[in-house]
PDB file of C-alpha atoms and ligand atoms in Angstrom:
ATOM      1  CA  UNK A   1      27.546  55.631  53.001  1.00 93.00           C
ATOM      2  CA  UNK A   2      28.554  52.583  54.663  1.00 97.00           C
ATOM      3  CA  UNK A   3      26.333  49.562  54.072  1.00 98.00           C
ATOM      4  CA  UNK A   4      26.920  46.558  56.086  1.00 98.00           C
ATOM      5  CA  UNK A   5      25.314  43.305  54.770  1.00 98.00           C
ATOM      6  CA  UNK A   6      23.583  41.675  57.942  1.00 98.00           C
ATOM      7  CA  UNK A   7      21.991  38.970  55.814  1.00 98.00           C
ATOM      8  CA  UNK A   8      21.632  38.399  51.956  1.00 98.00           C
ATOM      9  CA  UNK A   9      20.579  34.800  51.719  1.00 98.00           C
ATOM     10  CA  UNK A  10      17.431  33.326  50.217  1.00 97.00           C
ATOM     11  CA  UNK A  11      16.943  31.264  53.349  1.00 97.00           C
ATOM     12  CA  UNK A  12      18.505  30.310  56.669  1.00 97.00           C
ATOM     13  CA  UNK A  13      21.179  27.731  57.719  1.00 96.00           C
ATOM     14  CA  UNK A  14      24.560  27.765  59.469  1.00 96.00           C
ATOM     15  CA  UNK A  15      26.078  31.159  58.583  1.00 95.00           C
ATOM     16  CA  UNK A  16      23.168  32.144  56.511  1.00 97.00           C
ATOM     17  CA  UNK A  17      20.850  35.053  57.318  1.00 98.00           C
ATOM     18  CA  UNK A  18      18.015  36.615  55.280  1.00 98.00           C
ATOM     19  CA  UNK A  19      18.042  40.122  53.732  1.00 98.00           C
ATOM     20  CA  UNK A  20      18.861  43.153  55.932  1.00 98.00           C
ATOM     21  CA  UNK A  21      21.163  46.038  55.143  1.00 98.00           C
ATOM     22  CA  UNK A  22      22.511  48.347  57.917  1.00 98.00           C
ATOM     23  CA  UNK A  23      23.143  51.823  56.385  1.00 98.00           C
ATOM     24  CA  UNK A  24      25.471  54.108  58.519  1.00 97.00           C
ATOM     25  CA  UNK A  25      24.594  52.246  61.698  1.00 97.00           C
ATOM     26  CA  UNK A  26      21.207  53.871  61.935  1.00 97.00           C
ATOM     27  CA  UNK A  27      19.015  52.815  59.001  1.00 98.00           C
ATOM     28  CA  UNK A  28      17.907  49.302  58.122  1.00 98.00           C
ATOM     29  CA  UNK A  29      16.840  48.401  54.771  1.00 98.00           C
ATOM     30  CA  UNK A  30      14.784  45.255  55.110  1.00 98.00           C
ATOM     31  CA  UNK A  31      14.746  43.392  58.472  1.00 98.00           C
ATOM     32  CA  UNK A  32      15.387  39.833  57.827  1.00 98.00           C
ATOM     33  CA  UNK A  33      17.060  37.293  60.197  1.00 98.00           C
ATOM     34  CA  UNK A  34      20.353  39.273  59.817  1.00 98.00           C
ATOM     35  CA  UNK A  35      18.975  41.809  62.391  1.00 98.00           C
ATOM     36  CA  UNK A  36      19.390  39.134  64.947  1.00 97.00           C
ATOM     37  CA  UNK A  37      23.101  39.435  64.772  1.00 97.00           C
ATOM     38  CA  UNK A  38      23.100  43.185  65.939  1.00 98.00           C
ATOM     39  CA  UNK A  39      23.862  43.747  69.595  1.00 98.00           C
ATOM     40  CA  UNK A  40      21.248  45.505  71.702  1.00 97.00           C
ATOM     41  CA  UNK A  41      23.340  48.529  71.596  1.00 97.00           C
ATOM     42  CA  UNK A  42      23.494  48.463  67.874  1.00 98.00           C
ATOM     43  CA  UNK A  43      19.571  47.769  67.687  1.00 98.00           C
ATOM     44  CA  UNK A  44      19.113  50.772  69.825  1.00 97.00           C
ATOM     45  CA  UNK A  45      20.778  53.081  67.342  1.00 97.00           C
ATOM     46  CA  UNK A  46      18.263  52.159  64.612  1.00 98.00           C
ATOM     47  CA  UNK A  47      15.925  55.085  63.817  1.00 97.00           C
ATOM     48  CA  UNK A  48      14.483  54.190  60.390  1.00 98.00           C
ATOM     49  CA  UNK A  49      13.505  50.956  58.718  1.00 98.00           C
ATOM     50  CA  UNK A  50      12.722  50.786  54.998  1.00 98.00           C
ATOM     51  CA  UNK A  51      10.883  47.628  53.874  1.00 98.00           C
ATOM     52  CA  UNK A  52      10.921  46.264  50.268  1.00 98.00           C
ATOM     53  CA  UNK A  53       7.999  43.995  50.590  1.00 98.00           C
ATOM     54  CA  UNK A  54       5.975  42.129  53.148  1.00 98.00           C
ATOM     55  CA  UNK A  55       7.638  38.573  52.812  1.00 98.00           C
ATOM     56  CA  UNK A  56       8.690  37.047  56.031  1.00 98.00           C
ATOM     57  CA  UNK A  57      12.404  36.762  55.168  1.00 98.00           C
ATOM     58  CA  UNK A  58      12.447  40.498  54.778  1.00 98.00           C
ATOM     59  CA  UNK A  59      10.454  41.601  57.944  1.00 98.00           C
ATOM     60  CA  UNK A  60      10.736  38.934  60.699  1.00 98.00           C
ATOM     61  CA  UNK A  61      13.628  40.824  62.279  1.00 98.00           C
ATOM     62  CA  UNK A  62      11.458  43.836  62.828  1.00 98.00           C
ATOM     63  CA  UNK A  63       9.134  41.914  65.023  1.00 98.00           C
ATOM     64  CA  UNK A  64      11.998  40.657  67.267  1.00 98.00           C
ATOM     65  CA  UNK A  65      13.871  44.042  67.369  1.00 98.00           C
ATOM     66  CA  UNK A  66      10.608  45.771  68.439  1.00 97.00           C
ATOM     67  CA  UNK A  67      10.232  43.371  71.250  1.00 96.00           C
ATOM     68  CA  UNK A  68      13.804  43.718  72.424  1.00 95.00           C
ATOM     69  CA  UNK A  69      13.651  47.603  72.342  1.00 95.00           C
ATOM     70  CA  UNK A  70      10.229  47.963  73.810  1.00 87.00           C
ATOM     71  CA  UNK A  71      11.531  49.280  77.283  1.00 87.00           C
ATOM     72  CA  UNK A  72      15.025  50.384  75.985  1.00 90.00           C
ATOM     73  CA  UNK A  73      14.209  53.518  73.835  1.00 89.00           C
ATOM     74  CA  UNK A  74      11.819  56.419  74.307  1.00 88.00           C
ATOM     75  CA  UNK A  75      11.532  57.537  70.760  1.00 92.00           C
ATOM     76  CA  UNK A  76       9.777  55.691  67.866  1.00 96.00           C
ATOM     77  CA  UNK A  77      11.331  53.779  65.121  1.00 97.00           C
ATOM     78  CA  UNK A  78      10.008  54.923  61.803  1.00 98.00           C
ATOM     79  CA  UNK A  79       9.072  51.955  59.542  1.00 98.00           C
ATOM     80  CA  UNK A  80       8.718  53.052  55.923  1.00 98.00           C
ATOM     81  CA  UNK A  81       7.074  51.009  53.147  1.00 98.00           C
ATOM     82  CA  UNK A  82       4.520  51.444  50.483  1.00 98.00           C
ATOM     83  CA  UNK A  83       0.850  51.296  51.555  1.00 98.00           C
ATOM     84  CA  UNK A  84       0.334  47.734  50.412  1.00 98.00           C
ATOM     85  CA  UNK A  85       3.327  46.481  52.300  1.00 98.00           C
ATOM     86  CA  UNK A  86       2.330  48.457  55.485  1.00 98.00           C
ATOM     87  CA  UNK A  87      -1.203  46.955  55.412  1.00 98.00           C
ATOM     88  CA  UNK A  88       0.149  43.417  54.912  1.00 98.00           C
ATOM     89  CA  UNK A  89       2.629  43.839  57.841  1.00 98.00           C
ATOM     90  CA  UNK A  90      -0.025  45.373  60.072  1.00 98.00           C
ATOM     91  CA  UNK A  91      -2.647  42.762  59.231  1.00 98.00           C
ATOM     92  CA  UNK A  92      -0.606  39.740  59.271  1.00 98.00           C
ATOM     93  CA  UNK A  93       2.225  40.288  61.798  1.00 98.00           C
ATOM     94  CA  UNK A  94       1.644  43.118  64.176  1.00 98.00           C
ATOM     95  CA  UNK A  95      -1.997  42.088  64.537  1.00 98.00           C
ATOM     96  CA  UNK A  96      -1.917  41.006  68.330  1.00 98.00           C
ATOM     97  CA  UNK A  97      -2.237  37.333  67.147  1.00 98.00           C
ATOM     98  CA  UNK A  98       1.135  36.674  65.586  1.00 98.00           C
ATOM     99  CA  UNK A  99       2.853  39.455  67.418  1.00 98.00           C
ATOM    100  CA  UNK A 100       1.872  42.560  69.523  1.00 97.00           C
ATOM    101  CA  UNK A 101       0.979  45.781  67.688  1.00 97.00           C
ATOM    102  CA  UNK A 102       4.080  47.801  68.669  1.00 97.00           C
ATOM    103  CA  UNK A 103       2.415  50.926  66.793  1.00 97.00           C
ATOM    104  CA  UNK A 104       0.104  50.885  69.797  1.00 96.00           C
ATOM    105  CA  UNK A 105       2.647  50.021  72.545  1.00 94.00           C
ATOM    106  CA  UNK A 106       3.662  51.319  75.159  1.00 90.00           C
ATOM    107  CA  UNK A 107       0.814  53.679  74.229  1.00 90.00           C
ATOM    108  CA  UNK A 108      -0.738  55.180  71.080  1.00 90.00           C
ATOM    109  CA  UNK A 109       0.687  58.688  71.687  1.00 90.00           C
ATOM    110  CA  UNK A 110       4.284  57.520  71.972  1.00 90.00           C
ATOM    111  CA  UNK A 111       4.467  54.058  70.216  1.00 95.00           C
ATOM    112  CA  UNK A 112       7.554  52.134  69.608  1.00 96.00           C
ATOM    113  CA  UNK A 113       6.953  51.643  65.839  1.00 97.00           C
ATOM    114  CA  UNK A 114       5.556  54.573  63.654  1.00 97.00           C
ATOM    115  CA  UNK A 115       4.408  53.329  60.342  1.00 98.00           C
ATOM    116  CA  UNK A 116       5.076  55.743  57.428  1.00 98.00           C
ATOM    117  CA  UNK A 117       3.874  55.338  53.886  1.00 98.00           C
ATOM    118  CA  UNK A 118       6.478  55.997  51.113  1.00 98.00           C
ATOM    119  CA  UNK A 119       5.611  56.810  47.552  1.00 98.00           C
ATOM    120  CA  UNK A 120       7.264  55.196  44.639  1.00 98.00           C
ATOM    121  CA  UNK A 121       9.733  57.601  42.937  1.00 97.00           C
ATOM    122  CA  UNK A 122       9.506  60.329  45.669  1.00 97.00           C
ATOM    123  CA  UNK A 123      13.016  60.792  47.168  1.00 97.00           C
ATOM    124  CA  UNK A 124      13.373  60.871  51.030  1.00 96.00           C
ATOM    125  CA  UNK A 125      16.093  62.968  52.444  1.00 96.00           C
ATOM    126  CA  UNK A 126      18.121  61.018  54.966  1.00 95.00           C
ATOM    127  CA  UNK A 127      20.421  64.012  56.056  1.00 92.00           C
ATOM    128  CA  UNK A 128      24.038  64.233  55.490  1.00 91.00           C
ATOM    129  CA  UNK A 129      23.621  64.540  51.685  1.00 94.00           C
ATOM    130  CA  UNK A 130      22.046  61.214  51.428  1.00 96.00           C
ATOM    131  CA  UNK A 131      18.636  60.503  49.816  1.00 97.00           C
ATOM    132  CA  UNK A 132      16.797  57.199  49.232  1.00 98.00           C
ATOM    133  CA  UNK A 133      14.155  56.714  46.646  1.00 98.00           C
ATOM    134  CA  UNK A 134      11.933  53.546  46.237  1.00 98.00           C
ATOM    135  CA  UNK A 135      11.322  52.220  42.735  1.00 98.00           C
ATOM    136  CA  UNK A 136       8.820  49.470  41.476  1.00 98.00           C
ATOM    137  CA  UNK A 137       9.950  46.028  40.985  1.00 98.00           C
ATOM    138  CA  UNK A 138       8.006  42.903  40.122  1.00 98.00           C
ATOM    139  CA  UNK A 139       7.311  40.184  42.703  1.00 98.00           C
ATOM    140  CA  UNK A 140       4.475  37.971  43.836  1.00 98.00           C
ATOM    141  CA  UNK A 141       3.455  40.815  46.268  1.00 98.00           C
ATOM    142  CA  UNK A 142       3.798  44.444  45.884  1.00 98.00           C
ATOM    143  CA  UNK A 143       7.355  45.227  46.060  1.00 98.00           C
ATOM    144  CA  UNK A 144      10.042  47.995  45.626  1.00 98.00           C
ATOM    145  CA  UNK A 145      13.760  48.432  45.464  1.00 98.00           C
ATOM    146  CA  UNK A 146      15.569  51.444  46.907  1.00 98.00           C
ATOM    147  CA  UNK A 147      18.268  53.617  45.418  1.00 98.00           C
ATOM    148  CA  UNK A 148      20.557  55.413  47.795  1.00 98.00           C
ATOM    149  CA  UNK A 149      22.210  58.486  46.363  1.00 98.00           C
ATOM    150  CA  UNK A 150      25.029  60.664  47.838  1.00 96.00           C
ATOM    151  CA  UNK A 151      27.562  62.895  46.289  1.00 95.00           C
ATOM    152  CA  UNK A 152      30.134  59.950  46.233  1.00 94.00           C
ATOM    153  CA  UNK A 153      27.839  57.602  44.470  1.00 97.00           C
ATOM    154  CA  UNK A 154      24.698  55.783  43.880  1.00 98.00           C
ATOM    155  CA  UNK A 155      23.828  52.255  45.144  1.00 98.00           C
ATOM    156  CA  UNK A 156      20.580  50.520  44.306  1.00 98.00           C
ATOM    157  CA  UNK A 157      19.032  47.572  45.992  1.00 98.00           C
ATOM    158  CA  UNK A 158      16.457  45.487  43.858  1.00 98.00           C
ATOM    159  CA  UNK A 159      14.907  43.577  46.689  1.00 97.00           C
ATOM    160  CA  UNK A 160      13.104  40.548  45.298  1.00 98.00           C
ATOM    161  CA  UNK A 161      12.155  40.836  41.789  1.00 98.00           C
ATOM    162  CA  UNK A 162      11.746  39.204  38.307  1.00 98.00           C
ATOM    163  CA  UNK A 163      12.156  40.428  34.949  1.00 97.00           C
ATOM    164  CA  UNK A 164      10.228  43.555  34.183  1.00 95.00           C
ATOM    165  CA  UNK A 165      10.733  47.038  32.333  1.00 97.00           C
ATOM    166  CA  UNK A 166       9.933  49.389  35.299  1.00 96.00           C
ATOM    167  CA  UNK A 167      13.167  48.469  37.155  1.00 97.00           C
ATOM    168  CA  UNK A 168      15.392  49.303  34.289  1.00 98.00           C
ATOM    169  CA  UNK A 169      13.351  52.509  33.301  1.00 98.00           C
ATOM    170  CA  UNK A 170      14.027  53.781  36.708  1.00 98.00           C
ATOM    171  CA  UNK A 171      17.658  52.842  36.916  1.00 98.00           C
ATOM    172  CA  UNK A 172      18.231  54.259  33.518  1.00 98.00           C
ATOM    173  CA  UNK A 173      16.825  57.601  34.685  1.00 98.00           C
ATOM    174  CA  UNK A 174      19.444  57.857  37.433  1.00 98.00           C
ATOM    175  CA  UNK A 175      22.283  60.236  36.563  1.00 97.00           C
ATOM    176  CA  UNK A 176      24.724  57.609  37.759  1.00 98.00           C
ATOM    177  CA  UNK A 177      24.511  54.104  39.085  1.00 98.00           C
ATOM    178  CA  UNK A 178      27.747  52.666  40.677  1.00 98.00           C
ATOM    179  CA  UNK A 179      26.749  49.636  42.558  1.00 98.00           C
ATOM    180  CA  UNK A 180      23.676  47.421  42.074  1.00 98.00           C
ATOM    181  CA  UNK A 181      22.669  44.793  44.655  1.00 98.00           C
ATOM    182  CA  UNK A 182      20.322  42.453  42.725  1.00 98.00           C
ATOM    183  CA  UNK A 183      18.916  39.003  43.461  1.00 98.00           C
ATOM    184  CA  UNK A 184      19.331  35.694  41.790  1.00 98.00           C
ATOM    185  CA  UNK A 185      17.411  33.100  43.777  1.00 98.00           C
ATOM    186  CA  UNK A 186      17.559  29.983  41.640  1.00 98.00           C
ATOM    187  CA  UNK A 187      19.863  28.399  39.035  1.00 98.00           C
ATOM    188  CA  UNK A 188      18.758  28.186  35.533  1.00 98.00           C
ATOM    189  CA  UNK A 189      17.334  24.740  35.740  1.00 98.00           C
ATOM    190  CA  UNK A 190      14.623  26.281  38.014  1.00 98.00           C
ATOM    191  CA  UNK A 191      13.760  29.088  35.571  1.00 97.00           C
ATOM    192  CA  UNK A 192       9.955  27.984  35.815  1.00 97.00           C
ATOM    193  CA  UNK A 193      10.066  28.161  39.601  1.00 97.00           C
ATOM    194  CA  UNK A 194      11.625  31.518  39.343  1.00 97.00           C
ATOM    195  CA  UNK A 195       8.891  32.658  36.906  1.00 97.00           C
ATOM    196  CA  UNK A 196       6.216  31.505  39.350  1.00 97.00           C
ATOM    197  CA  UNK A 197       7.766  32.845  42.502  1.00 98.00           C
ATOM    198  CA  UNK A 198       9.069  35.938  40.832  1.00 98.00           C
ATOM    199  CA  UNK A 199      12.864  35.508  41.282  1.00 98.00           C
ATOM    200  CA  UNK A 200      15.868  35.776  38.934  1.00 98.00           C
ATOM    201  CA  UNK A 201      17.991  32.930  37.462  1.00 98.00           C
ATOM    202  CA  UNK A 202      21.434  33.776  36.113  1.00 98.00           C
ATOM    203  CA  UNK A 203      20.674  33.688  32.401  1.00 98.00           C
ATOM    204  CA  UNK A 204      17.394  35.635  32.757  1.00 98.00           C
ATOM    205  CA  UNK A 205      19.117  38.363  34.824  1.00 98.00           C
ATOM    206  CA  UNK A 206      21.987  38.541  32.110  1.00 98.00           C
ATOM    207  CA  UNK A 207      19.393  39.026  29.459  1.00 98.00           C
ATOM    208  CA  UNK A 208      17.587  41.645  31.503  1.00 98.00           C
ATOM    209  CA  UNK A 209      20.720  43.530  32.287  1.00 98.00           C
ATOM    210  CA  UNK A 210      21.058  44.334  28.502  1.00 98.00           C
ATOM    211  CA  UNK A 211      18.324  46.920  29.085  1.00 98.00           C
ATOM    212  CA  UNK A 212      20.535  48.813  31.555  1.00 98.00           C
ATOM    213  CA  UNK A 213      22.479  51.678  30.209  1.00 98.00           C
ATOM    214  CA  UNK A 214      24.686  51.913  33.097  1.00 98.00           C
ATOM    215  CA  UNK A 215      27.493  49.407  33.970  1.00 98.00           C
ATOM    216  CA  UNK A 216      27.437  49.166  37.728  1.00 98.00           C
ATOM    217  CA  UNK A 217      29.495  46.709  39.886  1.00 98.00           C
ATOM    218  CA  UNK A 218      26.903  43.938  40.676  1.00 98.00           C
ATOM    219  CA  UNK A 219      26.305  42.367  44.155  1.00 98.00           C
ATOM    220  CA  UNK A 220      24.360  39.186  43.629  1.00 98.00           C
ATOM    221  CA  UNK A 221      22.218  38.070  46.509  1.00 98.00           C
ATOM    222  CA  UNK A 222      19.232  35.928  47.724  1.00 98.00           C
ATOM    223  CA  UNK A 223      20.602  32.608  46.512  1.00 98.00           C
ATOM    224  CA  UNK A 224      18.677  29.656  47.615  1.00 98.00           C
ATOM    225  CA  UNK A 225      20.632  27.693  50.365  1.00 98.00           C
ATOM    226  CA  UNK A 226      22.139  24.658  48.594  1.00 97.00           C
ATOM    227  CA  UNK A 227      22.178  26.297  45.159  1.00 97.00           C
ATOM    228  CA  UNK A 228      25.104  28.757  45.760  1.00 97.00           C
ATOM    229  CA  UNK A 229      27.623  26.784  43.983  1.00 98.00           C
ATOM    230  CA  UNK A 230      25.429  26.028  40.890  1.00 98.00           C
ATOM    231  CA  UNK A 231      24.452  29.699  40.760  1.00 98.00           C
ATOM    232  CA  UNK A 232      28.103  30.797  40.927  1.00 98.00           C
ATOM    233  CA  UNK A 233      29.164  28.539  38.136  1.00 98.00           C
ATOM    234  CA  UNK A 234      26.252  29.658  35.923  1.00 98.00           C
ATOM    235  CA  UNK A 235      27.166  33.296  36.634  1.00 98.00           C
ATOM    236  CA  UNK A 236      30.741  32.943  35.501  1.00 98.00           C
ATOM    237  CA  UNK A 237      29.327  32.379  32.001  1.00 98.00           C
ATOM    238  CA  UNK A 238      26.125  34.473  32.056  1.00 98.00           C
ATOM    239  CA  UNK A 239      27.655  37.450  33.619  1.00 98.00           C
ATOM    240  CA  UNK A 240      31.283  37.285  32.153  1.00 98.00           C
ATOM    241  CA  UNK A 241      30.900  40.923  30.720  1.00 97.00           C
ATOM    242  CA  UNK A 242      30.236  42.219  34.172  1.00 98.00           C
ATOM    243  CA  UNK A 243      32.084  42.904  37.486  1.00 98.00           C
ATOM    244  CA  UNK A 244      30.253  41.131  40.102  1.00 98.00           C
ATOM    245  CA  UNK A 245      30.501  39.532  43.625  1.00 98.00           C
ATOM    246  CA  UNK A 246      28.305  36.942  45.385  1.00 98.00           C
ATOM    247  CA  UNK A 247      27.447  38.888  48.433  1.00 97.00           C
ATOM    248  CA  UNK A 248      28.011  37.442  51.747  1.00 96.00           C
ATOM    249  CA  UNK A 249      26.694  38.202  55.256  1.00 97.00           C
ATOM    250  CA  UNK A 250      29.248  40.616  56.870  1.00 97.00           C
ATOM    251  CA  UNK A 251      30.358  42.239  53.687  1.00 98.00           C
ATOM    252  CA  UNK A 252      30.739  45.962  53.528  1.00 98.00           C
ATOM    253  CA  UNK A 253      29.513  48.104  50.664  1.00 97.00           C
ATOM    254  CA  UNK A 254      30.647  51.702  50.709  1.00 95.00           C
ATOM    255  CA  UNK A 255      28.964  54.338  48.477  1.00 89.00           C
TER     256      UNK A 255
HETATM  257 ZN1   ZN B   1       9.930  37.909  48.508  1.00 80.32          ZN
HETATM  258 ZN1   ZN B   2      13.026  37.246  49.911  1.00 80.32          ZN
END
């Protein structure tokens, strides 16, 4: 699998985009502002979108992409998420007030967006020996991460999360885990803000990782703009036993 990082920042700014991953040119995992860097031709190739949770930094690109593609494609884009996330996005974004309901446009029989509920722990076959499974994480709203498995390796994406045992129980149950994209939003000084907003800090992530029996390559993401250097400095100590990268927009992960 070829996973292109369209965005992985905790906010926006020059060169910074929020979370969105493009898998094999046809699947989006989350649809943050990074989607805005795709050409129209690239957007037209998207057939599936998997959302981790309902926060704006992970879904806003879907609204603009739907508007772009409205009269350019004649098949629906499947938008997959848990029931709670779908309800939130439908009630609060595609509600005719914030944005048109593209699950009813151009008509209800052949809509642009087709919302599709996923079940945590139930694998989805993506074709081509690829499968994707949502796993429960802990955030301020119902949220999941995704594991992408192929015969060549397993990549997991935490989405936004904080310390909890469910994530490690799921990941430990995988036969292998080669690469893990996981968030660190704040530096250690903001551990209380992290607890309140359910985001990791470097030291907390390091202590949680002791629960993981696999030893994947780590891809660190969702750093708050302005905190990147401090987070990087703290990771040099906290994660010294791990092979890790601070993910950047445009990076390519193969799995
Ligand atoms: Zn969030
Ligand atoms: Zn986020």
